[in-house]
XYZ file of C-alpha atoms in Angstrom:
490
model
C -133.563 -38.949 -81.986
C -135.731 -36.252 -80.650
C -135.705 -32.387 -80.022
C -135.501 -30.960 -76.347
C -136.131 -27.412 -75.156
C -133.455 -26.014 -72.324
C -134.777 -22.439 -70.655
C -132.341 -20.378 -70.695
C -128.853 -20.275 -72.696
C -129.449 -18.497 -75.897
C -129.987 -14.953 -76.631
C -133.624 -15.945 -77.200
C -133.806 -16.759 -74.265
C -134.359 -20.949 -75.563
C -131.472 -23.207 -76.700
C -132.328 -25.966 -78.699
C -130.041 -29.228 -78.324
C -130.223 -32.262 -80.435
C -130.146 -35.275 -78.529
C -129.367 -39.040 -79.289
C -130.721 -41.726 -77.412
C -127.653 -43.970 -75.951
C -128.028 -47.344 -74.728
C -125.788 -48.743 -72.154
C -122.714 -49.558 -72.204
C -122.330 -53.145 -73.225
C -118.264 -53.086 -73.171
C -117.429 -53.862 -76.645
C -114.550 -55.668 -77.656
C -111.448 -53.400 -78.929
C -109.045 -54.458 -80.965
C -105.977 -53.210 -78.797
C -106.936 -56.151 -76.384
C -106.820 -58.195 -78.752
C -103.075 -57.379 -80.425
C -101.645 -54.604 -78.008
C -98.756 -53.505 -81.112
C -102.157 -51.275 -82.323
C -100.903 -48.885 -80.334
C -97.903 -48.323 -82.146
C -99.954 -47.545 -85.085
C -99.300 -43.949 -84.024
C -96.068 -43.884 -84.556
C -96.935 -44.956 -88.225
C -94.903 -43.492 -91.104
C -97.158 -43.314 -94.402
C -95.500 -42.848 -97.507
C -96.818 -39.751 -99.639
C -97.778 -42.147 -103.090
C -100.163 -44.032 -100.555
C -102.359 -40.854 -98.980
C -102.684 -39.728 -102.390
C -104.262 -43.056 -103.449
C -106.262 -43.280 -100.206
C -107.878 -39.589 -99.802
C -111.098 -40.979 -99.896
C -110.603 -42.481 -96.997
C -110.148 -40.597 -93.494
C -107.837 -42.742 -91.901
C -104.557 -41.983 -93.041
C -105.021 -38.841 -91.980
C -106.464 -40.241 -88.330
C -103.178 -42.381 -87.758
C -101.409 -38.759 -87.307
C -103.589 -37.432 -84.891
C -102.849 -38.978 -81.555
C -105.330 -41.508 -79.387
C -107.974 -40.669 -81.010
C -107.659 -40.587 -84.116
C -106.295 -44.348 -83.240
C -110.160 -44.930 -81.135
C -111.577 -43.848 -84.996
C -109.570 -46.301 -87.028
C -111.005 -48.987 -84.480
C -114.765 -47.946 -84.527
C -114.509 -48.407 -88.628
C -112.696 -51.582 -88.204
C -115.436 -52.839 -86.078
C -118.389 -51.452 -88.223
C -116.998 -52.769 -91.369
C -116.885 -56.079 -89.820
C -120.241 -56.012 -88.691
C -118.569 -57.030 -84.521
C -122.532 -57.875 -82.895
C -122.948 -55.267 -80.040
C -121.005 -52.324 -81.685
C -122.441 -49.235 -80.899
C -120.460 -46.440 -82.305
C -122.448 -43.943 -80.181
C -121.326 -45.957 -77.031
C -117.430 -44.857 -77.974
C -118.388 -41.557 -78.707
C -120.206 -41.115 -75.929
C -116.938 -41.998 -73.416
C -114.764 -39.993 -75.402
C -117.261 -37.197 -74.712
C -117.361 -37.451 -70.703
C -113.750 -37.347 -70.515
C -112.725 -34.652 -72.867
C -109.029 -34.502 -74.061
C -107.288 -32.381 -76.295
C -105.109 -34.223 -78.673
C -100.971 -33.824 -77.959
C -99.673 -31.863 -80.277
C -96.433 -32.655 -82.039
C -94.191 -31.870 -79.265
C -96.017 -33.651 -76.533
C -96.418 -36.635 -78.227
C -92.712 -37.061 -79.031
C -90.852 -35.512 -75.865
C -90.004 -38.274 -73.450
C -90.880 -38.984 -70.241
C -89.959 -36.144 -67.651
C -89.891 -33.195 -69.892
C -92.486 -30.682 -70.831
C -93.750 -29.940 -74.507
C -90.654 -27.350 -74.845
C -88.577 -30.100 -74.642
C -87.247 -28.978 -71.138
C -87.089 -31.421 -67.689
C -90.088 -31.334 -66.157
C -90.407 -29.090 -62.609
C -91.161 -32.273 -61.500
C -88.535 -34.573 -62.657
C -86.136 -31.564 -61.839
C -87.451 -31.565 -58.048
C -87.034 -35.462 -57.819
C -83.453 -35.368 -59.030
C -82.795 -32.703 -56.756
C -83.985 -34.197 -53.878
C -82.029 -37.529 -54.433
C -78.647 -35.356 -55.352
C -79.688 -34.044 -51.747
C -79.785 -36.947 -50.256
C -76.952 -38.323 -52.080
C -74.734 -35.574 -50.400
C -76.582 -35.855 -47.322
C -75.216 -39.716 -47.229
C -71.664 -38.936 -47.918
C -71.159 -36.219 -45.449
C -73.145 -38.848 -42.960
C -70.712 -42.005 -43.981
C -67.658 -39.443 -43.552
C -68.585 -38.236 -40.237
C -69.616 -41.818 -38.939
C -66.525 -42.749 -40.203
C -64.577 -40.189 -38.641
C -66.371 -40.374 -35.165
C -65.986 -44.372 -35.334
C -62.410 -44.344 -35.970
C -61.695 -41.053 -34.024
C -63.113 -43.180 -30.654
C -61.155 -46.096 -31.648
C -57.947 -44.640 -31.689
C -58.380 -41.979 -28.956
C -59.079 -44.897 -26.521
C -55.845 -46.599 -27.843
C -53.833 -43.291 -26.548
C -56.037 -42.642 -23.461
C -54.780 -46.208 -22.155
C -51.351 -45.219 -22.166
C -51.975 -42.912 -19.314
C -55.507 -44.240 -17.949
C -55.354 -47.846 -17.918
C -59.381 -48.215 -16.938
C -61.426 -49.510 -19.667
C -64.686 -49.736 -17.203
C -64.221 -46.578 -16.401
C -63.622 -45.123 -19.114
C -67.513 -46.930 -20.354
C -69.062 -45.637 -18.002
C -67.801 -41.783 -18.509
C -68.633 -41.993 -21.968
C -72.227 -43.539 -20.982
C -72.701 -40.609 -18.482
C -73.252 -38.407 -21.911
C -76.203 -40.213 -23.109
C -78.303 -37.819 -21.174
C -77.609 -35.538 -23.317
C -79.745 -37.298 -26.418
C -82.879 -35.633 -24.846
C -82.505 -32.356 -24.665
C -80.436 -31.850 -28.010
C -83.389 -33.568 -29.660
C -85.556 -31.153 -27.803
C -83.599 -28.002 -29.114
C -83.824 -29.680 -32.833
C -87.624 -30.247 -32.468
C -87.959 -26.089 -31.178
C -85.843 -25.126 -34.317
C -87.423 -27.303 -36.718
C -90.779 -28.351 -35.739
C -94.102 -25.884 -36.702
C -95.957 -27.336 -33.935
C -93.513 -26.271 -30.933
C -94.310 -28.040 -27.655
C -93.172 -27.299 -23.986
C -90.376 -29.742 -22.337
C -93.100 -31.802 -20.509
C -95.262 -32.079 -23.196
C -92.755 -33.197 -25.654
C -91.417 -35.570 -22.886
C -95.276 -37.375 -22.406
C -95.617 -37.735 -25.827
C -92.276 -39.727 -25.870
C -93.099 -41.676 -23.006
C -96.412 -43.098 -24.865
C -93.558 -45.496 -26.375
C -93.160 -47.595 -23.154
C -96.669 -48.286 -23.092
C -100.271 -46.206 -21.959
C -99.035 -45.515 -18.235
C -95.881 -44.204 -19.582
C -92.323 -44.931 -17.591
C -92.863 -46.517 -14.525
C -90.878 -47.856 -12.202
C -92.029 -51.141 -13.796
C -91.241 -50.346 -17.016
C -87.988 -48.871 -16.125
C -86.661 -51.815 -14.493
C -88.021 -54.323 -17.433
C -88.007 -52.741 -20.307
C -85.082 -49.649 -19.801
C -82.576 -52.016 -17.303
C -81.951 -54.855 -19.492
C -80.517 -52.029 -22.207
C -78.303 -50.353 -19.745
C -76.473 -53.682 -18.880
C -76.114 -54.666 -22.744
C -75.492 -51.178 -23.513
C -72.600 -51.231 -21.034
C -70.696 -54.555 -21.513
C -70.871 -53.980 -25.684
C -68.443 -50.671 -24.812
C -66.280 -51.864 -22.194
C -65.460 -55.460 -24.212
C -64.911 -53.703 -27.040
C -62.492 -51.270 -24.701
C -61.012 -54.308 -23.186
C -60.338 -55.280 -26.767
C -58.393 -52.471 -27.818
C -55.659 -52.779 -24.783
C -55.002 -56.862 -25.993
C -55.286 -56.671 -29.657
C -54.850 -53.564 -32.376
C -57.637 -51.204 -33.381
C -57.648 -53.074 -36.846
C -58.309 -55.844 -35.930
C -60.489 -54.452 -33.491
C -62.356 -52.786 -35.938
C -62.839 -55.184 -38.854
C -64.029 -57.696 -35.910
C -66.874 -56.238 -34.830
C -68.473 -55.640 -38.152
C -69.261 -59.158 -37.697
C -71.827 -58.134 -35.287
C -74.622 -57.453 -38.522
C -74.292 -61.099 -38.703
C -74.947 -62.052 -35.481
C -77.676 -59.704 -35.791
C -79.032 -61.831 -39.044
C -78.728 -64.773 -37.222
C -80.367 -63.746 -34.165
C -83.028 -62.219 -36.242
C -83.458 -65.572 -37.880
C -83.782 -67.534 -34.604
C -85.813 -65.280 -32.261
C -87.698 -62.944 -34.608
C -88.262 -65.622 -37.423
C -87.026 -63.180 -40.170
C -87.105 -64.157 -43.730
C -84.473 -66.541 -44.563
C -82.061 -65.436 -47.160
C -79.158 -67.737 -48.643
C -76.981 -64.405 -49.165
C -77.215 -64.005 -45.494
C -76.349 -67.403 -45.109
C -73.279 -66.588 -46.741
C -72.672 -63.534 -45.442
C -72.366 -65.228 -42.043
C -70.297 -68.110 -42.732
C -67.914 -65.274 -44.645
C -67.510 -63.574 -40.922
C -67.497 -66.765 -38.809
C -64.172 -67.323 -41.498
C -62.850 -64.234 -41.386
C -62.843 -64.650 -37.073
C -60.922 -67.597 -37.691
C -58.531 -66.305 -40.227
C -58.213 -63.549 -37.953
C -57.228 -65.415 -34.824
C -54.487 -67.546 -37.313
C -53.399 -64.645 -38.348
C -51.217 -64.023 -35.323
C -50.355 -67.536 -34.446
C -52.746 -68.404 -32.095
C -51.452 -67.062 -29.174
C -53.424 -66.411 -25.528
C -52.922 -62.631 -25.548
C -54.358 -62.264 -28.779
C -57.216 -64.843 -28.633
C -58.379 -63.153 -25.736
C -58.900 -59.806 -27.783
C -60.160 -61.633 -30.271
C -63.172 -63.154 -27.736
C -63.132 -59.960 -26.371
C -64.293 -57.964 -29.223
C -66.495 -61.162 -30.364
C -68.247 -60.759 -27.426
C -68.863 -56.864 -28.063
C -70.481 -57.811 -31.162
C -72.784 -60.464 -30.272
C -73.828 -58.057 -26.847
C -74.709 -55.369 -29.650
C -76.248 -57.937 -31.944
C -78.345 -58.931 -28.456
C -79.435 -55.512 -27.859
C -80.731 -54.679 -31.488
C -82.600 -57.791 -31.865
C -84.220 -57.591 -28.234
C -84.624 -53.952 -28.625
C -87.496 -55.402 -31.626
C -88.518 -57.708 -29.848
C -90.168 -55.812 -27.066
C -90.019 -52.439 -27.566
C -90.500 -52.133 -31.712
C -89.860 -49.245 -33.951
C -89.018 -45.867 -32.183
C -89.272 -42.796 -33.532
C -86.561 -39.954 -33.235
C -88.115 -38.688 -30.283
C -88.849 -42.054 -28.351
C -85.439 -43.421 -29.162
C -83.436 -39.745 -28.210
C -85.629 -40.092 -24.604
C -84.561 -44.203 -24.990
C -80.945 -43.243 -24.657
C -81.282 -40.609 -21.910
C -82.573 -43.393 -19.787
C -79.996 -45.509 -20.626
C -77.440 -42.424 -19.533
C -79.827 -42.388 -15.819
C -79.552 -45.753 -15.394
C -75.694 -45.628 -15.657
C -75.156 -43.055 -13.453
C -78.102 -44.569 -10.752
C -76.633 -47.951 -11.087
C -73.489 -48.069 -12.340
C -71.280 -45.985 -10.579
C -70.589 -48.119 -7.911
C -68.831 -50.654 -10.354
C -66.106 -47.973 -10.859
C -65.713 -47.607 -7.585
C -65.159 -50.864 -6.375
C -62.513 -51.587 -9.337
C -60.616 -48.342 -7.563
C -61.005 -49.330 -4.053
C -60.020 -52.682 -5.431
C -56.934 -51.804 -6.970
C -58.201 -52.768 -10.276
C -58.563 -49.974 -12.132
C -56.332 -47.634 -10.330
C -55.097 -44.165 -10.370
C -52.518 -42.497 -8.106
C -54.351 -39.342 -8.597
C -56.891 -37.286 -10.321
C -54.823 -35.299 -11.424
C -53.532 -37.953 -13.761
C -56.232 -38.686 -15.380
C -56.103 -37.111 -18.936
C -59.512 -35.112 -19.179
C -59.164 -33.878 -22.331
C -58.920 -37.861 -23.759
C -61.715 -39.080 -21.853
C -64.117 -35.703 -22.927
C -62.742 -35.947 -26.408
C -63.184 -40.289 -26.935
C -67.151 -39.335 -24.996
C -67.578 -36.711 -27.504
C -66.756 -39.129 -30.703
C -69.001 -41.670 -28.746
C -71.878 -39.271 -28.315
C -71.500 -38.106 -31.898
C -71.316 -41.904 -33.472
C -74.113 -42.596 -32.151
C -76.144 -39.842 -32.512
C -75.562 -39.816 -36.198
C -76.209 -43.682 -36.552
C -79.824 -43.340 -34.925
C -80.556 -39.634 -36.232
C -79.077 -39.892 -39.913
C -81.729 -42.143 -41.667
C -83.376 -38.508 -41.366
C -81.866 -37.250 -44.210
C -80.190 -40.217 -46.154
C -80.400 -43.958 -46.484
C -79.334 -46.324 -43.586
C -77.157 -48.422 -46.357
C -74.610 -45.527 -46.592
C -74.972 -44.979 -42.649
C -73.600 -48.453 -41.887
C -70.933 -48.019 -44.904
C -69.621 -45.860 -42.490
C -68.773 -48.670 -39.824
C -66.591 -50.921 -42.174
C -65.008 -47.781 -44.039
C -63.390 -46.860 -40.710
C -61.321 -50.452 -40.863
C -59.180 -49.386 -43.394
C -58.688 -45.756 -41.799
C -57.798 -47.405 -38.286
C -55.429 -49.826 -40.522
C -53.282 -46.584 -42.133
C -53.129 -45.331 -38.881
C -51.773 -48.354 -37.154
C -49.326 -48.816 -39.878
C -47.720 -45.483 -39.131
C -47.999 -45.539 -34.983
C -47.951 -49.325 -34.462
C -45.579 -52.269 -35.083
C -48.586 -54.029 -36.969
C -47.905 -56.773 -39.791
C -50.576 -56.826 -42.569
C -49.393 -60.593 -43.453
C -51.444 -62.557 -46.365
C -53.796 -63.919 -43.774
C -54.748 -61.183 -42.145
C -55.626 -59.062 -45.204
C -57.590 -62.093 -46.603
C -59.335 -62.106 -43.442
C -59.837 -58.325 -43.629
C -61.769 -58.527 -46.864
C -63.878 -61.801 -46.304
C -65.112 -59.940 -43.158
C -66.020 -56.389 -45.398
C -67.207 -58.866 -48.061
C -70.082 -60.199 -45.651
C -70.799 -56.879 -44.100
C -71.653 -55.584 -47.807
C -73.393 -58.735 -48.233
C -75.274 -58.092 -45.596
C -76.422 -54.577 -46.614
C -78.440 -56.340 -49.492
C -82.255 -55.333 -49.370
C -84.551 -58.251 -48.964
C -85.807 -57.875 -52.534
C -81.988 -57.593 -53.752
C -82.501 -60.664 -56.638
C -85.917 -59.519 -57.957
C -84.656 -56.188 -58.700
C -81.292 -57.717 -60.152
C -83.860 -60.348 -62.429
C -85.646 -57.019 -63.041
C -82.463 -55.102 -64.073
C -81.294 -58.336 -66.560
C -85.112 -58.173 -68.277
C -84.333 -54.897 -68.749
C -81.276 -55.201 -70.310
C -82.339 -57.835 -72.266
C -84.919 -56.115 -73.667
C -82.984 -53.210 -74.964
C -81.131 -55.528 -76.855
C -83.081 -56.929 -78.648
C -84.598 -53.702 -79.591
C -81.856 -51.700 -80.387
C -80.917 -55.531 -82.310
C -84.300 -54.677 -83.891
C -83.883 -51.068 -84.359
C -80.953 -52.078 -86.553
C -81.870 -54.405 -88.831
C -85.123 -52.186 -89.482
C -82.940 -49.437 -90.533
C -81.270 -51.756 -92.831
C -84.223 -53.276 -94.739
C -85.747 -49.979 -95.092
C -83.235 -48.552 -97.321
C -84.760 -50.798 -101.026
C -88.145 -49.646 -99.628
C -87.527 -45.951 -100.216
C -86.804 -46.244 -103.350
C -90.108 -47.444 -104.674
C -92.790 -44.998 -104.944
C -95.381 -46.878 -103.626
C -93.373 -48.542 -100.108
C -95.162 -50.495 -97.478
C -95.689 -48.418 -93.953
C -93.080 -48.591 -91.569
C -92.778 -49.007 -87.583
C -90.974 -45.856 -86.404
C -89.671 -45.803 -82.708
């Protein structure tokens, strides 16, 4: 110990400070590695006959005094015993860089995500908000996918009546994919701090096809490819819908997240998952069911093959859409679609045309074409989609493809009331088995270590609310006594 001078600091215009020489730290070792239940030595409850006996002795009154009081009781514990290496000064000496004031009474008790008053923390307050928000974010997004999905479905149903052109009809609705671009564009001037001209913005987007940008290259290899998939997933489905009913229509091409599994599996080597498994063998049933359903008969195994064929064409273009191009961000994948919209109207429209000239998709005039169906069905397109590749903005994707298979039993209640449909046994067995391995499906990866998690969990209360209990019990005889052993308090 010796006695150092400081200029400056006291009125004197000296400070003396007394100081100890510390060695280095040599990392003792503390009891609460050794039996981690030492730390609920602070929740001790002393009985009143026992301080009075033990007033000599600081500790008692330590075990009420928070953390440290707890780091005290140790350093005794270890000096008593003579532990080789102790250095009391050592402790002190950490507890000294990193000072802490003891909790106080109300601290040490409230629970997690409140404040010493006892109130929710800001914090815990802002995180439950912001889920709530999300929360209500996701059901407004699963109605209106729902809506939009189901809305399409049936509004091509009617607009065949009158305009017997599904191919047409595809490629009128695709026509409105340009229109992704710019309403991102007005979404990123009202929302964005950073605001960037149209040609900036539209750069910045093209980095996604590579460092040159789009070329014609890139168009015709990368963009192309999307367009065709794009357009034969709409106009089988469309197909579909003319053969078969929108229910079944509906309920079949939820099996495309299966194909998508199993294409993921194959081509992207994706984690296998047993649940998966299942989930696809459920849908590959439910097809069958499905086609039994009606007796096997041509006109509806067609639709059925027809809207199978939707379904794997969309399961094709998600999986290659990884497989070369990646993750896109909103902006990449609104200027994504816009292309898709050029390349319809660049290379498309002469499809329509030659199904006119060729009397296959015919129409005695324009006149008779009903405008306001074929605006209204490209308007629930446009809308679908925008909210399936925009939503996972503001909710989870889970709820966003809840959506999809929620609009089965909508387009179901409506066929019942416009259609001569029969929901037999076999076809609402094949109904659920289908929606059974689309939920299946929506199963994060980590799905069983969170429900082995959950069980622990569980388990664990149990036992301590089991324990709880019975410690309630047996401490009823020890009150009694005057002089009663300590007891574990939760």
């Amino acid at each position: 110990m010796g006695i150092r001078e400081f200029p400056g600091g006291a009125p004197g215009g000296k400070s003396i400070a007394i100081g100890m020489r510390r060695s280095p730290d040599v990392s003792p070792r503390r009891l609460s590695d050794i039996s981690p239940q030492l730390r609920q030595l602070k929740y001790l409850v002393v009985d009143e006959a026992i301080k009075e006996d033990l007033k000599w002795s600081r500790s008692v009154e330590d075990l009420t005094s928070g953390p440290v009081g707890l780091t005290s009781i140790e350093e005794r514990i270890l000096r008593i015993t003579g532990y080789y290496g102790y250095q009391p000064w050592a402790a002190s000496y950490k507890r000294e860089e990193r000072p802490r004031d003891p909790p106080g009474p109300a601290e040490a008790q409230a629970p997690v995500g409140t404040d010493p008053g006892g109130r929710p923390s800001p914090r815990c307050w802002r995180c439950s908000q912001a889920q709530l928000k999300k929360i209500f974010w996701g059901v407004a997004v699963v109605l209106c996918v729902c809506s939009s999905w189901a809305g399409a479905t049936q509004l091509a149903k009617l607009t065949f009546r009158k305009f017997d052109a599904p191919f047409t009809l595809t490629w009128f609705a695709t026509n409105w994919n340009f229109l992704f671009f710019p309403l991102y564009y007005a979404g990123h001037v009202c929302k964005s701090a950073e605001k960037q001209s149209v040609k900036q913005r539209y750069r910045e987007c093209c980095r996604f096809f590579g460092d040159n940008g789009l070329t014609l290259k890139v168009f015709f290899t990368k963009a192309a490819p999307f367009g065709v998939l794009w357009t034969l997933t709409n106009y089988l489905y469309l197909h579909a819908i003319k053969k078969i009913n929108t229910t079944d229509v509906s309920v079949l091409f939820c099996c495309n997240k299966a194909f998508v599994f199993l294409l993921s599996w194959i081509v992207l080597r994706d984690r296998f998952m047993g649940v998966r498994i299942v989930a696809a063998i459920l849908a590959i049933a439910g097809i069958v069911m499905m086609t039994y359903a009606d007796g096997f008969h041509s006109h509806s195994v067609i639709g059925i093959a027809l809207v199978v064929g939707s379904a794997s064409m969309s399961a094709l273009y998600k999986v290659l859409f990884k497989l070369l191009l990646g993750s896109a961000k909103f902006g990449e994948a609104a200027l994504f679609l816009s292309i898709l919209g050029v390349f319809n109207v660049l290379f498309i429209t002469c499809i329509p045309v030659i199904l006119y000239f060729t009397k296959v998709e015919y129409w005695s005039s324009f006149d008779d074409i009903p405008w306001g169906n074929l605006c209204g069905f490209s308007v629930l397109l446009l809308t679908f989609n925008i909210v399936l590749n925009f939503g996972i903005a503001v909710t989870y994707p889970t709820l966003m493809s809840l959506g999809i298979v929620l609009s089965v039993p909508v387009n179901a209640v409506v066929d019942r009331y416009t259609s001569k449909i029969v929901f037999n046994g076999v076809r609402v067995v094949a109904m659920v088995i289908i929606g059974l391995g689309f939920l299946l499906l929506l199963l994060p990866e980590e799905w069983d270590v969170w429900l082995i998690k959950l069980l622990t969990r569980l388990k664990v209360r149990k036992k301590e609310e089991a324990a709880e209990g019975g410690a309630d019990l047996g401490s009823g005889p020890q009150n009694k006594s005057g002089r009663a052993r300590p007891s574990f308090a939760r």
